[in-house]
Tab-separated table of C-alpha atoms and ligand atoms in Angstrom:
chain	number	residue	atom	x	y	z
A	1249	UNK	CA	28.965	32.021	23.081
A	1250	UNK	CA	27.367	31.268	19.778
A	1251	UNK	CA	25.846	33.205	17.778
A	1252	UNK	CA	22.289	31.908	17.275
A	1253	UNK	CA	21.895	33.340	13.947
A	1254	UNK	CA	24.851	31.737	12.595
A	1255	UNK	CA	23.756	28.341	13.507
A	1256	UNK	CA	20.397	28.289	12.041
A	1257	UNK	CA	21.519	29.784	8.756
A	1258	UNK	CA	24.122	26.357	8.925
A	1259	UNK	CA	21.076	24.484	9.728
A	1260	UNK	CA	18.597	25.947	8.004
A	1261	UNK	CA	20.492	25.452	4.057
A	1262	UNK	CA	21.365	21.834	4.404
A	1263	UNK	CA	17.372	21.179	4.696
A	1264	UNK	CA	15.947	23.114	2.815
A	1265	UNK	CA	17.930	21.111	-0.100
A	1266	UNK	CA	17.286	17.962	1.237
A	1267	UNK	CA	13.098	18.881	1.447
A	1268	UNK	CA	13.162	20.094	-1.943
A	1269	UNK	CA	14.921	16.756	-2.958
A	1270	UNK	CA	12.191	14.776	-1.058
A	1271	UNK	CA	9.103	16.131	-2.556
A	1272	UNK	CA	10.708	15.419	-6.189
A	1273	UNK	CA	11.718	11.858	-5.494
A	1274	UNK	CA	8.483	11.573	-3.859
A	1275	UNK	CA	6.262	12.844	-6.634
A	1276	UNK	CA	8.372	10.635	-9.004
A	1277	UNK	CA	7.928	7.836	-6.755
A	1278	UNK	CA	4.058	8.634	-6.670
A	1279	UNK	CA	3.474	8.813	-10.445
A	1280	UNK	CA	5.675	5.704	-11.499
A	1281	UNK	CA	3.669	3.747	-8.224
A	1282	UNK	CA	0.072	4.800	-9.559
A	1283	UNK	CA	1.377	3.604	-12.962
A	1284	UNK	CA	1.817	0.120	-11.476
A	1285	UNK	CA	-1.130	-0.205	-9.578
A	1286	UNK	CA	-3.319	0.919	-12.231
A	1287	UNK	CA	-1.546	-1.702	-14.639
A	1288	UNK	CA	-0.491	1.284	-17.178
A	1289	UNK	CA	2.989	-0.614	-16.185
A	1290	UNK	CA	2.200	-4.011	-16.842
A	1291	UNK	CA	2.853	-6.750	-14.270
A	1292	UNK	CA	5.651	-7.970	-15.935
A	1293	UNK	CA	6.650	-5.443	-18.501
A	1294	UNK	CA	10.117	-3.983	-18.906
A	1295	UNK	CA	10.478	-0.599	-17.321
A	1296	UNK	CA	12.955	1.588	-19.299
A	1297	UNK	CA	14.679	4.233	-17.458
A	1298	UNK	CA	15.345	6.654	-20.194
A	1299	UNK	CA	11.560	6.548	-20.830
A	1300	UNK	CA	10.503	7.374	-17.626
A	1301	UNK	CA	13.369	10.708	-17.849
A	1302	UNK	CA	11.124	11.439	-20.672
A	1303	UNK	CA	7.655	10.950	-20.100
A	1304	UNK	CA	7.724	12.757	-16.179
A	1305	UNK	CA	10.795	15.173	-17.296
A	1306	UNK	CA	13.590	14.867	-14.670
A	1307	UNK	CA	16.195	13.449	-14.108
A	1308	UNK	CA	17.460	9.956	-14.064
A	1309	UNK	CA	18.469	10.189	-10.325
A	1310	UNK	CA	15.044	10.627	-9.162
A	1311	UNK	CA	13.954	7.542	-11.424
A	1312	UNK	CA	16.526	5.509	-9.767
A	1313	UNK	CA	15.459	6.383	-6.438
A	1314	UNK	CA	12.204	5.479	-7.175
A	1315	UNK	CA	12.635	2.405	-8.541
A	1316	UNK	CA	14.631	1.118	-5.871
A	1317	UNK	CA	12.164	1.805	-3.426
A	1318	UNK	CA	9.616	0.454	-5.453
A	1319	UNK	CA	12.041	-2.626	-5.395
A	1320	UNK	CA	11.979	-2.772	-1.922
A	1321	UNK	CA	7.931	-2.722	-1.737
A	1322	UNK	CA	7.925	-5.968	-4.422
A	1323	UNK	CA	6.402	-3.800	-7.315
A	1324	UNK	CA	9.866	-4.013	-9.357
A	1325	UNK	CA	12.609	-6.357	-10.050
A	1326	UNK	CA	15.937	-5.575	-10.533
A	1327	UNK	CA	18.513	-7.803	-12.775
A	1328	UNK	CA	22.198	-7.632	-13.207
A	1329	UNK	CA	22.673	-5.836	-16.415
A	1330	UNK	CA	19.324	-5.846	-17.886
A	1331	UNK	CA	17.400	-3.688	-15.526
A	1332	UNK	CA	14.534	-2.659	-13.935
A	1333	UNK	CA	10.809	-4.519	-14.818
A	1334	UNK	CA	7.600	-4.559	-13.054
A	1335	UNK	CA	7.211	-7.521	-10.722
A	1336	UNK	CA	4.716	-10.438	-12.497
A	1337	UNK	CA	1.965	-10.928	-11.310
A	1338	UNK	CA	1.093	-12.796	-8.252
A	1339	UNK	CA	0.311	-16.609	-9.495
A	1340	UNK	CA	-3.472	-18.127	-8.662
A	1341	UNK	CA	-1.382	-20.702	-6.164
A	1342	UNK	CA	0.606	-17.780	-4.238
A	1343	UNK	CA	-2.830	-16.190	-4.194
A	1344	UNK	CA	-4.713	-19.148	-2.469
A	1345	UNK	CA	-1.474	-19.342	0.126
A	1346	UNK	CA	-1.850	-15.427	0.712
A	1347	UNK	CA	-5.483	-15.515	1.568
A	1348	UNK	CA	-4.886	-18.599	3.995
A	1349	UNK	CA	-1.946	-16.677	5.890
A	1350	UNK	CA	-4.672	-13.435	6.300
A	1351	UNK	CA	-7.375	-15.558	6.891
A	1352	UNK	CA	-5.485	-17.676	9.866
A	1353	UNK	CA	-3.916	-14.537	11.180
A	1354	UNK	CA	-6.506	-11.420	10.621
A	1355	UNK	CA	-9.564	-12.357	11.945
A	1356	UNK	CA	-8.064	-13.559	15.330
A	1357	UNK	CA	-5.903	-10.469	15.268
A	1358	UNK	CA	-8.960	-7.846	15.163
A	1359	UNK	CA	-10.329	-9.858	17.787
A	1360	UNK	CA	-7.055	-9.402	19.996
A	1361	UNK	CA	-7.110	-5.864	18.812
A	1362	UNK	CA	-10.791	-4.980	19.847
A	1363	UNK	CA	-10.235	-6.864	23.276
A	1364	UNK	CA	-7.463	-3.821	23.673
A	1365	UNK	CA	-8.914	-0.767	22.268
A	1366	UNK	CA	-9.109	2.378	23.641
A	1367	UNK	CA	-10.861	5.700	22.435
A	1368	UNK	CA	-7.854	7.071	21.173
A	1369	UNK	CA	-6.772	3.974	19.017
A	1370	UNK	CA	-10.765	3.601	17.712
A	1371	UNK	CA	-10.156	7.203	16.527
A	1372	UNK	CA	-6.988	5.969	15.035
A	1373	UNK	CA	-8.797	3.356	13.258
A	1374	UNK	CA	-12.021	5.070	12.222
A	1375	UNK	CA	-9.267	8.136	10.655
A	1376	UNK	CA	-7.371	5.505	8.561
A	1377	UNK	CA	-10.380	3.947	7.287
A	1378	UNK	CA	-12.254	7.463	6.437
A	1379	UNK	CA	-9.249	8.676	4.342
A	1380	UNK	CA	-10.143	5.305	1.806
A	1381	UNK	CA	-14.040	7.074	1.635
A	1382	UNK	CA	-12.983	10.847	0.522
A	1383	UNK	CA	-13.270	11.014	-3.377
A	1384	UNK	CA	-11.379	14.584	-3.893
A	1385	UNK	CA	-9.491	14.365	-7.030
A	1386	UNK	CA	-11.068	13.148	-10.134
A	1387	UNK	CA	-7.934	11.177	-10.793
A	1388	UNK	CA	-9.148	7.532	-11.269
A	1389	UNK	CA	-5.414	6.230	-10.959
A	1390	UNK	CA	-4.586	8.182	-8.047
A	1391	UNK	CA	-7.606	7.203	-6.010
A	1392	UNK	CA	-7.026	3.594	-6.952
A	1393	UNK	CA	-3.084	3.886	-5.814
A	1394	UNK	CA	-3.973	5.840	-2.945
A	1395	UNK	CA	-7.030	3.285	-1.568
A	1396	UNK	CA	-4.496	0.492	-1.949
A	1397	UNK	CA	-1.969	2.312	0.085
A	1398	UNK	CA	-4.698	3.299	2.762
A	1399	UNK	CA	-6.300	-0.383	2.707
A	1400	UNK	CA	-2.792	-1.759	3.899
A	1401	UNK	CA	-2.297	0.773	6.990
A	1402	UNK	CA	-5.710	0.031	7.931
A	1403	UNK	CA	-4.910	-3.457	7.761
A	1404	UNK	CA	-1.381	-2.470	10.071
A	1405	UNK	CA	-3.150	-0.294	12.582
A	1406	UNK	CA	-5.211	-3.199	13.308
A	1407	UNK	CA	-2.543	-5.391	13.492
A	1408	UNK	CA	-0.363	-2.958	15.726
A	1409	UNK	CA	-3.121	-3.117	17.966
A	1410	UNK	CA	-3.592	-6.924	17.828
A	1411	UNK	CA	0.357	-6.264	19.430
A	1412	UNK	CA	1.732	-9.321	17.946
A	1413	UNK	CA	5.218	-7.609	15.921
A	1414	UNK	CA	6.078	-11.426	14.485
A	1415	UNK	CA	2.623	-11.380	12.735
A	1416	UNK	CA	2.529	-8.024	11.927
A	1417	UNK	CA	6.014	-8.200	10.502
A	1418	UNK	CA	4.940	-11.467	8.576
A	1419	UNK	CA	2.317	-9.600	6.856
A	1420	UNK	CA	4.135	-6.432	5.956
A	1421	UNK	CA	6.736	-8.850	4.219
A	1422	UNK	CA	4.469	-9.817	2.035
A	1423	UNK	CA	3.095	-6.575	0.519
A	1424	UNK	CA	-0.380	-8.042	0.247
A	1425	UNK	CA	-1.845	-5.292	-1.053
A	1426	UNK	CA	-0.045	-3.602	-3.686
A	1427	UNK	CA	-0.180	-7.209	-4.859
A	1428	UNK	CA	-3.645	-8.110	-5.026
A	1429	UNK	CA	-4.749	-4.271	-5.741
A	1430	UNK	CA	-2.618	-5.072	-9.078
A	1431	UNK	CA	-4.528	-8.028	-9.851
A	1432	UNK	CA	-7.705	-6.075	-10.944
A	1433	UNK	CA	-8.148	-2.222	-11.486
A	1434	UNK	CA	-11.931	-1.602	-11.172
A	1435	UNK	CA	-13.861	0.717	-8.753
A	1436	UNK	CA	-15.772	-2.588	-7.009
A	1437	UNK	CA	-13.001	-3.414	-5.422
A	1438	UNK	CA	-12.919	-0.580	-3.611
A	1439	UNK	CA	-16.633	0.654	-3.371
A	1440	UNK	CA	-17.532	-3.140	-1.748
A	1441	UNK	CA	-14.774	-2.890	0.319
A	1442	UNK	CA	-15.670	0.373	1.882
A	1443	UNK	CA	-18.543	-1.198	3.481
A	1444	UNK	CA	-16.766	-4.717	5.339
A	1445	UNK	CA	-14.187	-1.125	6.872
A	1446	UNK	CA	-17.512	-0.013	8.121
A	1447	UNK	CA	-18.239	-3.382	9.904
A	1448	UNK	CA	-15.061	-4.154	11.336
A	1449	UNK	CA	-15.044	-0.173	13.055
A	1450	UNK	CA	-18.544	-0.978	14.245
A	1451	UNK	CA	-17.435	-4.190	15.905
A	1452	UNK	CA	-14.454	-2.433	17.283
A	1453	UNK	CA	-16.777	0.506	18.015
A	1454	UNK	CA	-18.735	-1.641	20.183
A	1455	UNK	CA	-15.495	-3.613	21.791
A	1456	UNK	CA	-17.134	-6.469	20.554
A	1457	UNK	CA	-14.254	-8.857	19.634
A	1458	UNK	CA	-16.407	-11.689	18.313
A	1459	UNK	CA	-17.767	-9.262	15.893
A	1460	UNK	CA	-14.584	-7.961	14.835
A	1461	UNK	CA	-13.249	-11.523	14.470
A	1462	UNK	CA	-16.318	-12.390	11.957
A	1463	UNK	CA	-16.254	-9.270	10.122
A	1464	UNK	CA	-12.538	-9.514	9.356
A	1465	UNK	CA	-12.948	-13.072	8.442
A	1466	UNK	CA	-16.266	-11.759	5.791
A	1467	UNK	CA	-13.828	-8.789	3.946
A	1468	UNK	CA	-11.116	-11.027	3.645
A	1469	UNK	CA	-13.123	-14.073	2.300
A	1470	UNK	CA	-15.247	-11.043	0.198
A	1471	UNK	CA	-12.003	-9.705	-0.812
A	1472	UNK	CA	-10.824	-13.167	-2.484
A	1473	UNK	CA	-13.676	-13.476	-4.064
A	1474	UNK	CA	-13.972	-10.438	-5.848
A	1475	UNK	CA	-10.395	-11.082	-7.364
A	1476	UNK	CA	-10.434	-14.631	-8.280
A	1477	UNK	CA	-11.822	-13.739	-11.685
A	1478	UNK	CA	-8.986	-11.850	-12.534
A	1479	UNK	CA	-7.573	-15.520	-12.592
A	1480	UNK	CA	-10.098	-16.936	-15.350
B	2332	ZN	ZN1	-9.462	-3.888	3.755
């Protein structure tokens, strides 16, 4: 028989490594993502590995990690030989195409999406959408980073709801909003935004899918307005 101790010490070592590896590639990955969201990386701008090793004090492995994730979320480009820069940013054109895509696919999504709801996935909703409200931390950057991060899984939840994978999928790919967060890094953007959440909830609140269709349609059409100066 074996010995039960013996297995969870084998177990139990292995992990513990691999956690404490985690929550150092994820804190790296946290500090050099609020550095790109908040533009102290700008769109564009070379990112210099041996820098970074500096500046957070650890290792380059962790860096490397981080950027290649990063990579994978469109935030940073990788080229043969010359390395790692922050991705430009998004063009006015690519702008006006993103904001048709959401604008034919959101609104009729939430309306799909409030047809279907159920207590438990309103509660789901209203959670994602109240993390975006709490203002613990007096970290500008962070709360920035972290409402841009929370604005796009609000944005998924509704779509997983909507149950359409192809257009959820489609909009994942395109990392809409670590793109257009980048375009402008100002508390309005946020604050205004807060309130159009609080409309779509009440529509889905009320399992009003007519509502929810409009009020998606108003934050996304509010949304492009509020960053089209960034363009002038
Ligand atoms: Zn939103």
């Amino acid at each position: 028989m074996q010995n039960p101790d013996v297995k969870l010490d084998d177990d139990a070592r292995p992990t513990g490594r691999i956690q404490r590896a985690n929550s150092l590639a994820g804190d790296v990955y946290e500090a050099i993502f609020q550095q790109l969201m908040s533009l102290k990386i700008a769109p564009g701008s070379r990112i210099t590995v041996d820098n970074l090793v500096r500046e957070l004090d650890v290792s380059h492995t962790p860096i490397r990690e981080a950027l290649g994730r990063l990579e994978g979320e469109g935030l940073v480009i990788k080229t043969h030989l010359i390395g790692y820069r922050a991705a430009p940013q998004i063009t006015r054109r690519r702008f006006d195409e993103l904001y048709e895509l959401r604008l034919l696919l959101e609104p009729a999504a939430a309306a799909k999406a409030a047809a279907g709801l159920d207590a438990a996935r309103l509660a789901a909703l209203q959670e994602a959408a109240g993390v975006m409200t709490r203002r613990d931390g007096r970290d500008e950057r962070l709360r920035y980073s972290n409402f841009a991060r929370q604005d796009a899984i609000f944005h998924d939840k509704i779509m997983e709801f909507a149950q359409n994978e192809i257009i959820r999928e489609t909009l994942n790919h395109q990392h809409t909003h670590f793109h257009i967060f980048r375009l402008m890094y100002h508390s309005r953007v946020t604050e205004e935004a807060l309130d159009e959440h609080e409309a779509i909830l009440s529509a889905f609140a009320a399992g009003d899918a007519n509502a929810a269709r409009t009020a998606m349609r108003v934050h996304i059409e509010n949304s492009r307005d509020r960053l089209l100066p960034a363009f002038e």
